Amino acid sequence: MTAEQLAEHAARLARKNEALEDFAALVAHDVKSSLLSVLRSDEPREVLTRAFEIVDSILAATRADRADGGAAQGADCVQQAIADLGDIRAEVITTVTDEFPIPPAALRIVLRNLLTNAIAAGAGRIFVSAVARGDRRVLVVDDDGAGLGSTDRYATGAQLGLALNRRLVARFGGVLELEPRAGGGTRAVLVLNGADR
């Protein structure tokens, strides 16, 4: 093996190790959330079934590689993320029809986390939209919840979910940012570059 091949192999192993670490952390994060939902639910079997499906989607996302990850149908991923949450009180309004250069399981995880955070912030309405800007695809999640700076209605936690989602998105050449909305609430912006896919 040449030095170049060894370096390439070492880089591939490092990416796989990072994916395994992300898998463990995402499972712990999402399963903990699901188990808390079980405690509050009148139908724990249904919530546990969703939890198993969530673990499967996380496993699929962490196994996906940038080179063979495929493209996600935005509308499908939004609907799957909503279904993962079960009964929610917030109204989710979506106009997403675009395709995104990221594996479907990864986009589903990110959307599920963003929707969960908006609901935890007391959002009554969540708007999911998409814009194509040249070779970039931009997905925007706006909510009317408490907002980033509020400590009254939202327990921020350790922000583990946000950090993990940023790492997951970065594996596919994307960026995930949060910003306050002028009228209150939070805007999450996911930017994916499709040029090198």
mmCIF file of N, CA and C in Angstrom, residues 30 50 52-58 60-61 72-74 76-85 102-115 165 168 190:
data_model
loop_
_atom_site.group_PDB
_atom_site.id
_atom_site.type_symbol
_atom_site.label_atom_id
_atom_site.label_comp_id
_atom_site.label_asym_id
_atom_site.label_seq_id
_atom_site.Cartn_x
_atom_site.Cartn_y
_atom_site.Cartn_z
ATOM 1 N N ASP A 30 -32.462 10.693 20.641
ATOM 2 C CA ASP A 30 -33.832 10.492 20.166
ATOM 3 C C ASP A 30 -34.578 9.422 20.949
ATOM 4 N N ARG A 50 -42.856 3.886 17.112
ATOM 5 C CA ARG A 50 -42.227 5.043 16.443
ATOM 6 C C ARG A 50 -40.762 5.155 16.852
ATOM 7 N N PHE A 52 -38.686 2.749 17.611
ATOM 8 C CA PHE A 52 -37.910 1.765 16.853
ATOM 9 C C PHE A 52 -37.689 2.239 15.418
ATOM 10 N N GLU A 53 -38.710 2.836 14.825
ATOM 11 C CA GLU A 53 -38.573 3.364 13.465
ATOM 12 C C GLU A 53 -37.556 4.510 13.430
ATOM 13 N N ILE A 54 -37.536 5.314 14.477
ATOM 14 C CA ILE A 54 -36.575 6.417 14.560
ATOM 15 C C ILE A 54 -35.153 5.865 14.619
ATOM 16 N N VAL A 55 -34.937 4.829 15.425
ATOM 17 C CA VAL A 55 -33.601 4.214 15.505
ATOM 18 C C VAL A 55 -33.189 3.694 14.134
ATOM 19 N N ASP A 56 -34.114 3.042 13.415
ATOM 20 C CA ASP A 56 -33.798 2.553 12.073
ATOM 21 C C ASP A 56 -33.428 3.698 11.132
ATOM 22 N N SER A 57 -34.144 4.821 11.222
ATOM 23 C CA SER A 57 -33.832 5.950 10.340
ATOM 24 C C SER A 57 -32.476 6.556 10.686
ATOM 25 N N ILE A 58 -32.132 6.574 11.972
ATOM 26 C CA ILE A 58 -30.821 7.089 12.378
ATOM 27 C C ILE A 58 -29.718 6.181 11.847
ATOM 28 N N ALA A 60 -29.809 4.277 9.216
ATOM 29 C CA ALA A 60 -29.701 4.487 7.769
ATOM 30 C C ALA A 60 -28.955 5.776 7.456
ATOM 31 N N ALA A 61 -29.218 6.818 8.221
ATOM 32 C CA ALA A 61 -28.563 8.106 7.973
ATOM 33 C C ALA A 61 -27.077 8.050 8.270
ATOM 34 N N ALA A 72 -32.989 13.321 -1.373
ATOM 35 C CA ALA A 72 -34.214 13.236 -0.583
ATOM 36 C C ALA A 72 -35.317 14.049 -1.228
ATOM 37 N N GLN A 73 -36.510 13.488 -1.257
ATOM 38 C CA GLN A 73 -37.697 14.224 -1.668
ATOM 39 C C GLN A 73 -38.162 15.008 -0.443
ATOM 40 N N GLY A 74 -38.062 16.323 -0.498
ATOM 41 C CA GLY A 74 -38.364 17.160 0.655
ATOM 42 C C GLY A 74 -39.736 16.937 1.248
ATOM 43 N N ASP A 76 -41.684 14.309 1.154
ATOM 44 C CA ASP A 76 -41.762 13.014 1.835
ATOM 45 C C ASP A 76 -41.089 13.074 3.199
ATOM 46 N N CYS A 77 -39.914 13.696 3.258
ATOM 47 C CA CYS A 77 -39.173 13.775 4.522
ATOM 48 C C CYS A 77 -39.912 14.605 5.564
ATOM 49 N N VAL A 78 -40.561 15.689 5.125
ATOM 50 C CA VAL A 78 -41.351 16.500 6.060
ATOM 51 C C VAL A 78 -42.484 15.658 6.629
ATOM 52 N N GLN A 79 -43.205 14.932 5.771
ATOM 53 C CA GLN A 79 -44.326 14.113 6.238
ATOM 54 C C GLN A 79 -43.863 12.996 7.168
ATOM 55 N N GLN A 80 -42.717 12.383 6.864
ATOM 56 C CA GLN A 80 -42.180 11.325 7.732
ATOM 57 C C GLN A 80 -41.770 11.887 9.087
ATOM 58 N N ALA A 81 -41.154 13.057 9.078
ATOM 59 C CA ALA A 81 -40.748 13.677 10.343
ATOM 60 C C ALA A 81 -41.963 14.007 11.199
ATOM 61 N N ILE A 82 -43.017 14.502 10.576
ATOM 62 C CA ILE A 82 -44.255 14.800 11.311
ATOM 63 C C ILE A 82 -44.836 13.508 11.882
ATOM 64 N N ALA A 83 -44.847 12.451 11.080
ATOM 65 C CA ALA A 83 -45.373 11.160 11.545
ATOM 66 C C ALA A 83 -44.546 10.620 12.714
ATOM 67 N N ASP A 84 -43.235 10.844 12.682
ATOM 68 C CA ASP A 84 -42.367 10.395 13.781
ATOM 69 C C ASP A 84 -42.777 11.015 15.111
ATOM 70 N N LEU A 85 -43.326 12.217 15.053
ATOM 71 C CA LEU A 85 -43.674 12.941 16.278
ATOM 72 C C LEU A 85 -45.007 12.499 16.868
ATOM 73 N N ILE A 102 -29.077 15.106 -0.184
ATOM 74 C CA ILE A 102 -28.757 14.512 1.104
ATOM 75 C C ILE A 102 -29.589 13.231 1.197
ATOM 76 N N PRO A 103 -29.090 12.198 1.857
ATOM 77 C CA PRO A 103 -29.900 10.982 1.986
ATOM 78 C C PRO A 103 -31.230 11.268 2.693
ATOM 79 N N PRO A 104 -32.303 10.619 2.276
ATOM 80 C CA PRO A 104 -33.611 10.859 2.892
ATOM 81 C C PRO A 104 -33.611 10.666 4.407
ATOM 82 N N ALA A 105 -32.936 9.632 4.897
ATOM 83 C CA ALA A 105 -32.928 9.374 6.347
ATOM 84 C C ALA A 105 -32.270 10.522 7.104
ATOM 85 N N ALA A 106 -31.232 11.113 6.534
ATOM 86 C CA ALA A 106 -30.549 12.231 7.196
ATOM 87 C C ALA A 106 -31.442 13.461 7.238
ATOM 88 N N LEU A 107 -32.108 13.767 6.130
ATOM 89 C CA LEU A 107 -33.001 14.937 6.112
ATOM 90 C C LEU A 107 -34.167 14.734 7.077
ATOM 91 N N ARG A 108 -34.670 13.536 7.147
ATOM 92 C CA ARG A 108 -35.766 13.218 8.076
ATOM 93 C C ARG A 108 -35.347 13.463 9.519
ATOM 94 N N ILE A 109 -34.139 13.058 9.876
ATOM 95 C CA ILE A 109 -33.634 13.272 11.243
ATOM 96 C C ILE A 109 -33.547 14.759 11.552
ATOM 97 N N VAL A 110 -32.972 15.514 10.630
ATOM 98 C CA VAL A 110 -32.808 16.953 10.849
ATOM 99 C C VAL A 110 -34.174 17.630 10.983
ATOM 100 N N LEU A 111 -35.094 17.310 10.099
ATOM 101 C CA LEU A 111 -36.437 17.904 10.174
ATOM 102 C C LEU A 111 -37.143 17.521 11.468
ATOM 103 N N ARG A 112 -37.038 16.258 11.855
ATOM 104 C CA ARG A 112 -37.676 15.815 13.097
ATOM 105 C C ARG A 112 -37.143 16.611 14.282
ATOM 106 N N ASN A 113 -35.832 16.809 14.324
ATOM 107 C CA ASN A 113 -35.241 17.560 15.421
ATOM 108 C C ASN A 113 -35.689 19.013 15.417
ATOM 109 N N LEU A 114 -35.737 19.627 14.238
ATOM 110 C CA LEU A 114 -36.168 21.032 14.153
ATOM 111 C C LEU A 114 -37.629 21.192 14.550
ATOM 112 N N LEU A 115 -38.473 20.272 14.115
ATOM 113 C CA LEU A 115 -39.880 20.323 14.494
ATOM 114 C C LEU A 115 -40.056 20.102 15.996
ATOM 115 N N ASN A 165 -27.056 17.383 14.673
ATOM 116 C CA ASN A 165 -27.639 17.649 13.359
ATOM 117 C C ASN A 165 -26.711 18.479 12.493
ATOM 118 N N LEU A 168 -24.159 16.047 11.211
ATOM 119 C CA LEU A 168 -24.752 15.182 10.198
ATOM 120 C C LEU A 168 -24.882 15.919 8.866
ATOM 121 N N LEU A 190 -31.323 25.463 6.529
ATOM 122 C CA LEU A 190 -30.455 24.373 6.096
ATOM 123 C C LEU A 190 -30.060 24.657 4.653
#
